JSON list of C-alpha atoms and ligand atoms in Angstrom, two decimals:
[
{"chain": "A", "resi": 13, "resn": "UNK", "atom": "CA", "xyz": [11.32, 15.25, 7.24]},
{"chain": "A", "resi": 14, "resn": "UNK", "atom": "CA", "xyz": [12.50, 11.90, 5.06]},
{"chain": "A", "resi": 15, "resn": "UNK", "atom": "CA", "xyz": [9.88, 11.27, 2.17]},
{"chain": "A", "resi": 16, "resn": "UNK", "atom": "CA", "xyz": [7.62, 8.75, 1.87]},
{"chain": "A", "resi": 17, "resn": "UNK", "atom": "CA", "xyz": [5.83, 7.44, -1.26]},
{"chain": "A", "resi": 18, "resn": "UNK", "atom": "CA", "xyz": [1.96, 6.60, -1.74]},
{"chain": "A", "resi": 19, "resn": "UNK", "atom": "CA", "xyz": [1.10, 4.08, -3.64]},
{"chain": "A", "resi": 20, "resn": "UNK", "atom": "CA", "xyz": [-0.60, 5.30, -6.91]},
{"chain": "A", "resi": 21, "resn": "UNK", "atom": "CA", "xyz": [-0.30, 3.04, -9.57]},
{"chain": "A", "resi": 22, "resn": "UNK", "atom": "CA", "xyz": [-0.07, -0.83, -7.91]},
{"chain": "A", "resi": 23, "resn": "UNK", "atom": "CA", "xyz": [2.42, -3.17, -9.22]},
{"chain": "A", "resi": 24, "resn": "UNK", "atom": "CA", "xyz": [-0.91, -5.31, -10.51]},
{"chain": "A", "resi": 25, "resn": "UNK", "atom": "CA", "xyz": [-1.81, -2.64, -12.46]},
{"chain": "A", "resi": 26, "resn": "UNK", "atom": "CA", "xyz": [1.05, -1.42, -13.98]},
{"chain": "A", "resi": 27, "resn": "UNK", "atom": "CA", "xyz": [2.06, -5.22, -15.47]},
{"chain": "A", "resi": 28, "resn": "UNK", "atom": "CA", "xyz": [-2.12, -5.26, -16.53]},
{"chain": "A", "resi": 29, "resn": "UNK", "atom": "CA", "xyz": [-1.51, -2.17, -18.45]},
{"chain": "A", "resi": 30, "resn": "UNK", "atom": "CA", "xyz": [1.43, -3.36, -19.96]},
{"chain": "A", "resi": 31, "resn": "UNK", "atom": "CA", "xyz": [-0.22, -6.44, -21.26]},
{"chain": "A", "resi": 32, "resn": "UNK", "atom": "CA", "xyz": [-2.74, -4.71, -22.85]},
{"chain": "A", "resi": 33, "resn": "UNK", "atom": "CA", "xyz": [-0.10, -2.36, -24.28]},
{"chain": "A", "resi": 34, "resn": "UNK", "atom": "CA", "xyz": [1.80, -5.04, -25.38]},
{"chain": "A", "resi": 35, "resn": "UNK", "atom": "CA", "xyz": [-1.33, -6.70, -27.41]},
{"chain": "A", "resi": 36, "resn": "UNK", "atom": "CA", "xyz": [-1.83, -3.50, -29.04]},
{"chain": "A", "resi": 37, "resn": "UNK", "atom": "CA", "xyz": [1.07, -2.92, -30.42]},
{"chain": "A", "resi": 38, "resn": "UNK", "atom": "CA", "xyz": [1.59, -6.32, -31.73]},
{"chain": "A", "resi": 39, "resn": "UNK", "atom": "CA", "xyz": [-1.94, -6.14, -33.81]},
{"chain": "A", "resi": 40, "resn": "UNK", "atom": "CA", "xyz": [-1.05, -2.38, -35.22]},
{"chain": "A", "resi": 41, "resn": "UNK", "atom": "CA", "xyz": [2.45, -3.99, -36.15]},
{"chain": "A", "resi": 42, "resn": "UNK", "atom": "CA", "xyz": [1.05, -7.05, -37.25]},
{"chain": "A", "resi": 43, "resn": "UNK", "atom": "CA", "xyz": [3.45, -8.25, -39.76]},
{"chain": "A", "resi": 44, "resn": "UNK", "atom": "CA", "xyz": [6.33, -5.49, -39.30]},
{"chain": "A", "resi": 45, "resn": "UNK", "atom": "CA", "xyz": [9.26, -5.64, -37.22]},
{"chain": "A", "resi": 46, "resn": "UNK", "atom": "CA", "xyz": [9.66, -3.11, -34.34]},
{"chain": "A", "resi": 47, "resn": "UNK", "atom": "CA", "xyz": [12.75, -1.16, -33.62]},
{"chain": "A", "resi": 48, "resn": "UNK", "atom": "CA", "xyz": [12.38, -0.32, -29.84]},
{"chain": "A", "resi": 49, "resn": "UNK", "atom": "CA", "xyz": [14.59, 2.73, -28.82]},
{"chain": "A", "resi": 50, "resn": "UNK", "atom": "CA", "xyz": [14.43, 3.17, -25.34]},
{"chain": "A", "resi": 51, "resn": "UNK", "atom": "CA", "xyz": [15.44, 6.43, -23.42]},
{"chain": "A", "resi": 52, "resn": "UNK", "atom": "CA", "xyz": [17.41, 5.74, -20.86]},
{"chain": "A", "resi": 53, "resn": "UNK", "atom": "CA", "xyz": [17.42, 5.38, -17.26]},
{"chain": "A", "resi": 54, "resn": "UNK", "atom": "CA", "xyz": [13.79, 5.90, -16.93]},
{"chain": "A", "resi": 55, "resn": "UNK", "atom": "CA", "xyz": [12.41, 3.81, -20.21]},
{"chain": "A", "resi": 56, "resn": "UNK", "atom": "CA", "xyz": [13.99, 0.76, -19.08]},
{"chain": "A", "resi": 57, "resn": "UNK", "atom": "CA", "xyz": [12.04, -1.11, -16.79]},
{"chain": "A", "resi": 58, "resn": "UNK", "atom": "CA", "xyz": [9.14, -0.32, -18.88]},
{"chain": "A", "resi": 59, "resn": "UNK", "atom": "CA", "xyz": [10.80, -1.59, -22.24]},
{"chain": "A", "resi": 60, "resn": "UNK", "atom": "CA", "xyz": [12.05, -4.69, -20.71]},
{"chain": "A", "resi": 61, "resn": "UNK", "atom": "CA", "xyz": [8.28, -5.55, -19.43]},
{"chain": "A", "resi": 62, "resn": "UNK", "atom": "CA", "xyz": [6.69, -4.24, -23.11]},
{"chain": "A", "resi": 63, "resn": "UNK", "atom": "CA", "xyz": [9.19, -6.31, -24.97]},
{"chain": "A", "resi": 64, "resn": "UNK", "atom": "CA", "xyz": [8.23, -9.53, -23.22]},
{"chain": "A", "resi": 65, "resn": "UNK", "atom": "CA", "xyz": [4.76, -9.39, -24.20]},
{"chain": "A", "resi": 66, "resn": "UNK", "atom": "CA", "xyz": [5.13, -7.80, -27.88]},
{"chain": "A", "resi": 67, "resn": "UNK", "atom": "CA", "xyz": [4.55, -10.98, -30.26]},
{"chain": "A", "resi": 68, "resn": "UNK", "atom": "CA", "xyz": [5.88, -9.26, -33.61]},
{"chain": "A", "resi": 69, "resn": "UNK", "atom": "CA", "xyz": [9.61, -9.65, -33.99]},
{"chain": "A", "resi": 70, "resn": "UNK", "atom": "CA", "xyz": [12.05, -6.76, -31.95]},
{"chain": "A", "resi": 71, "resn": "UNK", "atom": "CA", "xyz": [14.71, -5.33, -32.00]},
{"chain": "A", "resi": 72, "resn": "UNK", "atom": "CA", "xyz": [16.18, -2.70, -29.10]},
{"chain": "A", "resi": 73, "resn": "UNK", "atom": "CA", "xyz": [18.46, -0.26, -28.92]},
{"chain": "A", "resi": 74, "resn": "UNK", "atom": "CA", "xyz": [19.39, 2.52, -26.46]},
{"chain": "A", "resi": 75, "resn": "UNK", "atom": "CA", "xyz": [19.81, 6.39, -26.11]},
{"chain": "A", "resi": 76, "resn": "UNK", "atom": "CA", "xyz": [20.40, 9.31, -23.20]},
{"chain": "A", "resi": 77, "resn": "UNK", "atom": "CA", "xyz": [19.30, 12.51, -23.36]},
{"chain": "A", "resi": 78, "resn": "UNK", "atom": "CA", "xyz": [19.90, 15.59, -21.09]},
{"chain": "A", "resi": 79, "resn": "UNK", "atom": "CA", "xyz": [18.56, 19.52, -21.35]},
{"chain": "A", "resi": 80, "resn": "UNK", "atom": "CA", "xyz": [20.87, 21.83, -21.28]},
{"chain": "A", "resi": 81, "resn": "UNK", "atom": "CA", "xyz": [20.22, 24.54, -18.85]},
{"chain": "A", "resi": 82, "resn": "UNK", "atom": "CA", "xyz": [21.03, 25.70, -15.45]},
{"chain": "A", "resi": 83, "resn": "UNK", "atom": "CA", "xyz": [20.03, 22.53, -13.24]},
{"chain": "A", "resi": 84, "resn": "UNK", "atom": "CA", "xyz": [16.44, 24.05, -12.45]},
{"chain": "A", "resi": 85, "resn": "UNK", "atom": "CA", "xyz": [14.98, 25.39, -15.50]},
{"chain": "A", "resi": 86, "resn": "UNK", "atom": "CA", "xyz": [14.98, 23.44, -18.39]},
{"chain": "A", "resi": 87, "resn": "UNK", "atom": "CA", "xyz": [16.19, 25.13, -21.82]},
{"chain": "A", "resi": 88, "resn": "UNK", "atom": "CA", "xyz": [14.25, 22.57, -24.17]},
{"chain": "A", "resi": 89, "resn": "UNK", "atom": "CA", "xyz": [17.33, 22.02, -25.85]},
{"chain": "A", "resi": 90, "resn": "UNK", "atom": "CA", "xyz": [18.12, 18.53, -25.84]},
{"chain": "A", "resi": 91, "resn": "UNK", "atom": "CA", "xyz": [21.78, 17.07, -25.77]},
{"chain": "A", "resi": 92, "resn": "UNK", "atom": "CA", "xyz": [22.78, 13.44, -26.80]},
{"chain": "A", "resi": 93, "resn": "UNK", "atom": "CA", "xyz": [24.71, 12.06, -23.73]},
{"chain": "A", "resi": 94, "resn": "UNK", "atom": "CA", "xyz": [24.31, 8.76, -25.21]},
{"chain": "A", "resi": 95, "resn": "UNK", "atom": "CA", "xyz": [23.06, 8.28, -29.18]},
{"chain": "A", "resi": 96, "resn": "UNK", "atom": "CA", "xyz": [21.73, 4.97, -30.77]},
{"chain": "A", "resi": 97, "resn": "UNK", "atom": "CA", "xyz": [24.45, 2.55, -31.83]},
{"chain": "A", "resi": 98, "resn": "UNK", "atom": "CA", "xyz": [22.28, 1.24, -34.97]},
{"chain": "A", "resi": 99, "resn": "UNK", "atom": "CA", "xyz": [20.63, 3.06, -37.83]},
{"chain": "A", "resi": 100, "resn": "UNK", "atom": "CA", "xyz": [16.96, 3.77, -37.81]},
{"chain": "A", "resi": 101, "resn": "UNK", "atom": "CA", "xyz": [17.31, 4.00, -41.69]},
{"chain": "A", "resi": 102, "resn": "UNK", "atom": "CA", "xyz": [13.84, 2.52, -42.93]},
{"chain": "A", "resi": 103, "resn": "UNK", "atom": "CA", "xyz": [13.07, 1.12, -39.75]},
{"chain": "A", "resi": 104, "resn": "UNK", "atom": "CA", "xyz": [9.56, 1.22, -37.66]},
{"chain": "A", "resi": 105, "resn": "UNK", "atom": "CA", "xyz": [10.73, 2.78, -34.77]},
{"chain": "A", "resi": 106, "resn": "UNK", "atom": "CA", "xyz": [8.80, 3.11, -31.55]},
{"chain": "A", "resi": 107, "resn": "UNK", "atom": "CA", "xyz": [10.23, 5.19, -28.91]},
{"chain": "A", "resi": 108, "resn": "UNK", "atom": "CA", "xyz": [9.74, 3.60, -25.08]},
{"chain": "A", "resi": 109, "resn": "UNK", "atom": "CA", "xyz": [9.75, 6.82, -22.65]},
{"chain": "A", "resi": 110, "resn": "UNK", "atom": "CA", "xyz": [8.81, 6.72, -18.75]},
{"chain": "A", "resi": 111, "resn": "UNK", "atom": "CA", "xyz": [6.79, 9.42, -18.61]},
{"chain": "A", "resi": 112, "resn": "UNK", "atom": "CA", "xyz": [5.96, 12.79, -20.75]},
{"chain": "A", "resi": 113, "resn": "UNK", "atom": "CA", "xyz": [5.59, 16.01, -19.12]},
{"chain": "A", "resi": 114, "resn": "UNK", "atom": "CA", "xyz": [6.26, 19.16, -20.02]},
{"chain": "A", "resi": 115, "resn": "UNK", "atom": "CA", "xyz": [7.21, 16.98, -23.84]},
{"chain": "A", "resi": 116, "resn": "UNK", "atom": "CA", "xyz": [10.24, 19.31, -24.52]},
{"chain": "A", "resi": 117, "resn": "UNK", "atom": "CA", "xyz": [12.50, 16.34, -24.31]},
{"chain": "A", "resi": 118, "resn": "UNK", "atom": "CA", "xyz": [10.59, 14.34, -26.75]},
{"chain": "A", "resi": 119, "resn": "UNK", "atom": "CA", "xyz": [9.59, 16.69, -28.83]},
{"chain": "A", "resi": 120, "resn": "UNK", "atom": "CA", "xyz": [13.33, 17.55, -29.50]},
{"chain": "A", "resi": 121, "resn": "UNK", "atom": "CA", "xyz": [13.89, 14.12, -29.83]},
{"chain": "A", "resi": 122, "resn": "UNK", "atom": "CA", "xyz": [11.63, 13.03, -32.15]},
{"chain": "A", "resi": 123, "resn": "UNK", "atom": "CA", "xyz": [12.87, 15.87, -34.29]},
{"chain": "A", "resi": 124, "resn": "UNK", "atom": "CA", "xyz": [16.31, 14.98, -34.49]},
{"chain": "A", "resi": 125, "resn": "UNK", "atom": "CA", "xyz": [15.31, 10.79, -34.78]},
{"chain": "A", "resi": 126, "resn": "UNK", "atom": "CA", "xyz": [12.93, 12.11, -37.91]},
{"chain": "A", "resi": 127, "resn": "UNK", "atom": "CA", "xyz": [15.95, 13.69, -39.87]},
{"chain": "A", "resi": 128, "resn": "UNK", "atom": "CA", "xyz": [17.53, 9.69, -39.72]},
{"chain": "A", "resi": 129, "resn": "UNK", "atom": "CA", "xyz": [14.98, 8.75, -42.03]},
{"chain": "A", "resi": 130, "resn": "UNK", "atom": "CA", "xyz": [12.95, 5.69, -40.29]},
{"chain": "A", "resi": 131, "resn": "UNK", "atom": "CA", "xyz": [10.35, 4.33, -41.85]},
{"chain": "A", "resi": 132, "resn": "UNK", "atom": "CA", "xyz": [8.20, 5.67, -39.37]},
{"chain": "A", "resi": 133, "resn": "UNK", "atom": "CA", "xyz": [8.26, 6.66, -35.73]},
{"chain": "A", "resi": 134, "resn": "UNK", "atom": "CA", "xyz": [5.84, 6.45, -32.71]},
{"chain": "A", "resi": 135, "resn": "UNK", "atom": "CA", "xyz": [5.84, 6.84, -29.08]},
{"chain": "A", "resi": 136, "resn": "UNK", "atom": "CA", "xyz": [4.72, 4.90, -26.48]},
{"chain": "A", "resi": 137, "resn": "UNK", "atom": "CA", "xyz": [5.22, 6.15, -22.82]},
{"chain": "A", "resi": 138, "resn": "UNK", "atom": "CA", "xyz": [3.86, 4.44, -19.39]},
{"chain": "A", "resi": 139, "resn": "UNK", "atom": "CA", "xyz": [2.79, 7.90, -18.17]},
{"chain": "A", "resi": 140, "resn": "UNK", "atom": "CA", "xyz": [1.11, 11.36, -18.89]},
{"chain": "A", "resi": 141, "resn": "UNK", "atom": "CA", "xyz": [0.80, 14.05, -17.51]},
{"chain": "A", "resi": 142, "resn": "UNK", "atom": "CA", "xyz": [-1.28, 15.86, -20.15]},
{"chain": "A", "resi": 143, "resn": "UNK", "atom": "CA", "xyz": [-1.94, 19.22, -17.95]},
{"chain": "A", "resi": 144, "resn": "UNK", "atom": "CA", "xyz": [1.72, 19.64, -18.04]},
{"chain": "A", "resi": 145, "resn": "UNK", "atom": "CA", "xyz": [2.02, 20.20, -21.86]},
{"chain": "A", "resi": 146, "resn": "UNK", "atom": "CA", "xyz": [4.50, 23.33, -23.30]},
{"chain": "A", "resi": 147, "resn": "UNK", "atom": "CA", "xyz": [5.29, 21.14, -26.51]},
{"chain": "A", "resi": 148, "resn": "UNK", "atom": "CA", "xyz": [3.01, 19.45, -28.62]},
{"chain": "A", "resi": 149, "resn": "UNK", "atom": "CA", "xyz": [3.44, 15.44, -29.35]},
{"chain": "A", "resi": 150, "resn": "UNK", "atom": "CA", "xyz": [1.63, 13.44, -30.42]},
{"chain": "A", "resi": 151, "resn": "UNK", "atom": "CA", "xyz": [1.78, 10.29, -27.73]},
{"chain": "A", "resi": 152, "resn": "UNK", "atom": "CA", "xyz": [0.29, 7.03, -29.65]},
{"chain": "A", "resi": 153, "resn": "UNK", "atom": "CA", "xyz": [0.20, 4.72, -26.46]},
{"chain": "A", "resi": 154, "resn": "UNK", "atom": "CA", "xyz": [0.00, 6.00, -22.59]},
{"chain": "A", "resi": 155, "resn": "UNK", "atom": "CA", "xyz": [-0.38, 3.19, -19.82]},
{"chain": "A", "resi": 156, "resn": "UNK", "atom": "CA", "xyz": [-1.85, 5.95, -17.58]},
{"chain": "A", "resi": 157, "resn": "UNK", "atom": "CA", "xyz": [-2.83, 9.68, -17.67]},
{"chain": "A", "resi": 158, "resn": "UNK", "atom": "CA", "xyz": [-1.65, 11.06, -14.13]},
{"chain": "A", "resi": 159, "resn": "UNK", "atom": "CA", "xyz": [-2.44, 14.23, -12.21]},
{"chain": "A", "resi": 160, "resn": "UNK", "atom": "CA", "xyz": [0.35, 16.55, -12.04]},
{"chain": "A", "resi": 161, "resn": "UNK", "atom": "CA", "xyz": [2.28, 14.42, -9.25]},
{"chain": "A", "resi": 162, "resn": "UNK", "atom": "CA", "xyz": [5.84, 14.02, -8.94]},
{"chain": "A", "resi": 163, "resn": "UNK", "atom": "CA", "xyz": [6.11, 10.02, -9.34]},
{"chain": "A", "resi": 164, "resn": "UNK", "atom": "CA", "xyz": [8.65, 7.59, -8.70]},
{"chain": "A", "resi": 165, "resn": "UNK", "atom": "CA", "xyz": [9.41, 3.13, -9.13]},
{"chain": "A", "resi": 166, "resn": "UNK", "atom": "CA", "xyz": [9.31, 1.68, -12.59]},
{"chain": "A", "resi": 167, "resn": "UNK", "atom": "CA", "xyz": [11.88, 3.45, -14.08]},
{"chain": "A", "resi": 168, "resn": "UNK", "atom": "CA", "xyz": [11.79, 6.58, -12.54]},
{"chain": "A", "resi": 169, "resn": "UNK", "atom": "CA", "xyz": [14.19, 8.69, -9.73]},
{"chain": "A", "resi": 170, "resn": "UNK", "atom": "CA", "xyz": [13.92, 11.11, -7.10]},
{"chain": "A", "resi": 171, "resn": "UNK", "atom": "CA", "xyz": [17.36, 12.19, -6.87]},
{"chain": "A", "resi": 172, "resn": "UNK", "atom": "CA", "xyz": [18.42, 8.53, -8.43]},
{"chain": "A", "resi": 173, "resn": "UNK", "atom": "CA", "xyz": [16.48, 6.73, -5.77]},
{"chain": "A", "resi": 174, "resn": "UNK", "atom": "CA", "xyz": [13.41, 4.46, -6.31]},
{"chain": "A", "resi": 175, "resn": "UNK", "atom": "CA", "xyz": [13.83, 3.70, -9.80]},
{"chain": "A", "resi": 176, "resn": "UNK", "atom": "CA", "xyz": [13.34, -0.19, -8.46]},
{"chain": "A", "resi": 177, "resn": "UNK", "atom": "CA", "xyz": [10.01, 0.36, -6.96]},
{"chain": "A", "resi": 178, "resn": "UNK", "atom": "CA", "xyz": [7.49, -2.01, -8.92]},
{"chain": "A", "resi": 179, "resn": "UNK", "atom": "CA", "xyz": [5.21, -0.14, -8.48]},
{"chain": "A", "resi": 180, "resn": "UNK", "atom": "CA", "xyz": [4.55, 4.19, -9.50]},
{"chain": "A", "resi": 181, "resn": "UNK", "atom": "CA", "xyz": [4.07, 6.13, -6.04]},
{"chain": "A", "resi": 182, "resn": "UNK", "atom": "CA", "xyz": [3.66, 9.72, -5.14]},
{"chain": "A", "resi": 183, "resn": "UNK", "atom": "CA", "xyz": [6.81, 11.31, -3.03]},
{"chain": "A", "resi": 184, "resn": "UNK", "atom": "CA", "xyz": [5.46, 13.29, -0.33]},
{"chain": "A", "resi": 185, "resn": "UNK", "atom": "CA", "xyz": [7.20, 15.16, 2.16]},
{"chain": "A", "resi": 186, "resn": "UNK", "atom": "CA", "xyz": [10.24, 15.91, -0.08]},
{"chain": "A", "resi": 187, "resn": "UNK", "atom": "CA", "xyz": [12.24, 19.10, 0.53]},
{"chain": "B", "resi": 3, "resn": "IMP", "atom": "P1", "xyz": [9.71, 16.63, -20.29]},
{"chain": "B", "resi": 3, "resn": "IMP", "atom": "O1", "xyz": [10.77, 16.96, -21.27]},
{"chain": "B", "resi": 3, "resn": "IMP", "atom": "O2", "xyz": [9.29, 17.78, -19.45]},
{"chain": "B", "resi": 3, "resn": "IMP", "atom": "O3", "xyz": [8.51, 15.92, -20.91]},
{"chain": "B", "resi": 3, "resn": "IMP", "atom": "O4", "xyz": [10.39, 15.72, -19.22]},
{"chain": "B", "resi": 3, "resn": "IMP", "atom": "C1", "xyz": [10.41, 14.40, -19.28]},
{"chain": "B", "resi": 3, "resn": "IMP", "atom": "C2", "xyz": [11.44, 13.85, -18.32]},
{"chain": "B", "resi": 3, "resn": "IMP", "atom": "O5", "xyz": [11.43, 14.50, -17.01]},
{"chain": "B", "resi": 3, "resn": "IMP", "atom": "C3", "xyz": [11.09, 12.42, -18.06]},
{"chain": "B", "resi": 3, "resn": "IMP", "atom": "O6", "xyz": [11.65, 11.58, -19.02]},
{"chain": "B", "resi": 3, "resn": "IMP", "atom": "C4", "xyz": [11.60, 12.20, -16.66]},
{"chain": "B", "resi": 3, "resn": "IMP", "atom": "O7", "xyz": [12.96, 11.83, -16.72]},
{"chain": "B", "resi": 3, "resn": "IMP", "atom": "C5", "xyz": [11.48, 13.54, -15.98]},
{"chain": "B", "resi": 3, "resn": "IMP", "atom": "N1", "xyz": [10.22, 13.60, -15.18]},
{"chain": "B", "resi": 3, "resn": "IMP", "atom": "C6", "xyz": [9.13, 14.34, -15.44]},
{"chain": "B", "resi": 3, "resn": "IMP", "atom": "N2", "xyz": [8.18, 14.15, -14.50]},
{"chain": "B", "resi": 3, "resn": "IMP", "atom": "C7", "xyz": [8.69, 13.26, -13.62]},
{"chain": "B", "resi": 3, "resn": "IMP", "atom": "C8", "xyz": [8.17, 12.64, -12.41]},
{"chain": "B", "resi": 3, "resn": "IMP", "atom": "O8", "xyz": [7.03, 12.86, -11.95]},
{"chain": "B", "resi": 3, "resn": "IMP", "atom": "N3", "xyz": [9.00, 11.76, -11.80]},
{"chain": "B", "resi": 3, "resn": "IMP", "atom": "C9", "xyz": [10.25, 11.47, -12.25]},
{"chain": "B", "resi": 3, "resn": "IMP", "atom": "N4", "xyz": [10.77, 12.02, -13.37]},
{"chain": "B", "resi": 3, "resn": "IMP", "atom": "C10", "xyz": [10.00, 12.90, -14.05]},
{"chain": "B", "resi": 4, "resn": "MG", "atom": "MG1", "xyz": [12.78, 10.01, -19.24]}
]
């Protein structure tokens, strides 16, 4: 049976979010620059649509991750397929993800960004899946806490598809 996706977040909604997001972080940075590191493929549609409405003054820059492990199970080790090309040296970095689940990437992530000495470091991510937890991080802006769903458009794949939906829908009927 070919998938189909229901609608769960609608494109409306998702750019609403984002606004708000947006307004947020430019009164907590009031006066600060932001160093936007966005984790790539998934981040990226979000980034783009957070950067446009962050009034403080940004900067971007880009990195790839993958776990190692055996294609199923992830290891929680993380691997740098693609690393930053600036220095975060004394920087206020915020970290643009897609979505957290089980936080093993992130939290291996944030670990190794730490050791670079920024000035500091949050993350923002458009989706949560908070029930899904194994690692503990601490998540300073969500756009939406979402059942334990596999999701899809804004960003993120099923198999590299769907990444241009603009909006986030359930896949159903997947093999
Ligand atoms: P974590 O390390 O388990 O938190 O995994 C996070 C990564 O898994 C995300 O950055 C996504 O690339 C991927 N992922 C987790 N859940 C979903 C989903 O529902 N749809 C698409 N990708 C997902
Ligand atoms: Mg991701």
């Amino acid at each position: 049976m070919a998938e189909t996706i229901r609608e769960l977040v609608s494109e409306k909604n998702v750019d609403k979010r984002i606004e708000e997001l947006g307004k947020k972080i430019s009164e907590d940075y009031a006066g600060k620059e932001i160093h936007l590191i966005c984790v790539l493929k998934g981040g990226v549609f979000f980034m783009c649509e957070l950067a446009k409405r962050i009034s403080v003054p940004v900067s971007m820059d880009f990195m790839s991750v993958s776990s190692y492990g055996d294609g199923t199970k992830s290891s929680g080790v993380v691997k740098i397929v693609k690393d930053l090309d600036e220095s975060i040296d004394g920087k206020d970095v915020l970290i643009v993800e897609d979505i957290i689940d089980s936080g093993r990437t992130l939290y291996y992530l944030i670990d190794i960004l730490k050791k670079r000495n920024p000035k500091s470091i949050h993350l923002c991510t458009l989706l949560d899946k908070p029930e899904r937890r194994v690692r503990d991080v601490k998540v300073d802006y969500v756009g939406f806490n979402i059942p334990d769903e596999f999701v899809v458009g804004y960003g993120l794949d099923y198999a590299q598809k769907y990444r241009n939906l603009p909006f986030i829908g359930v896949v159903e009927g997947a093999e």
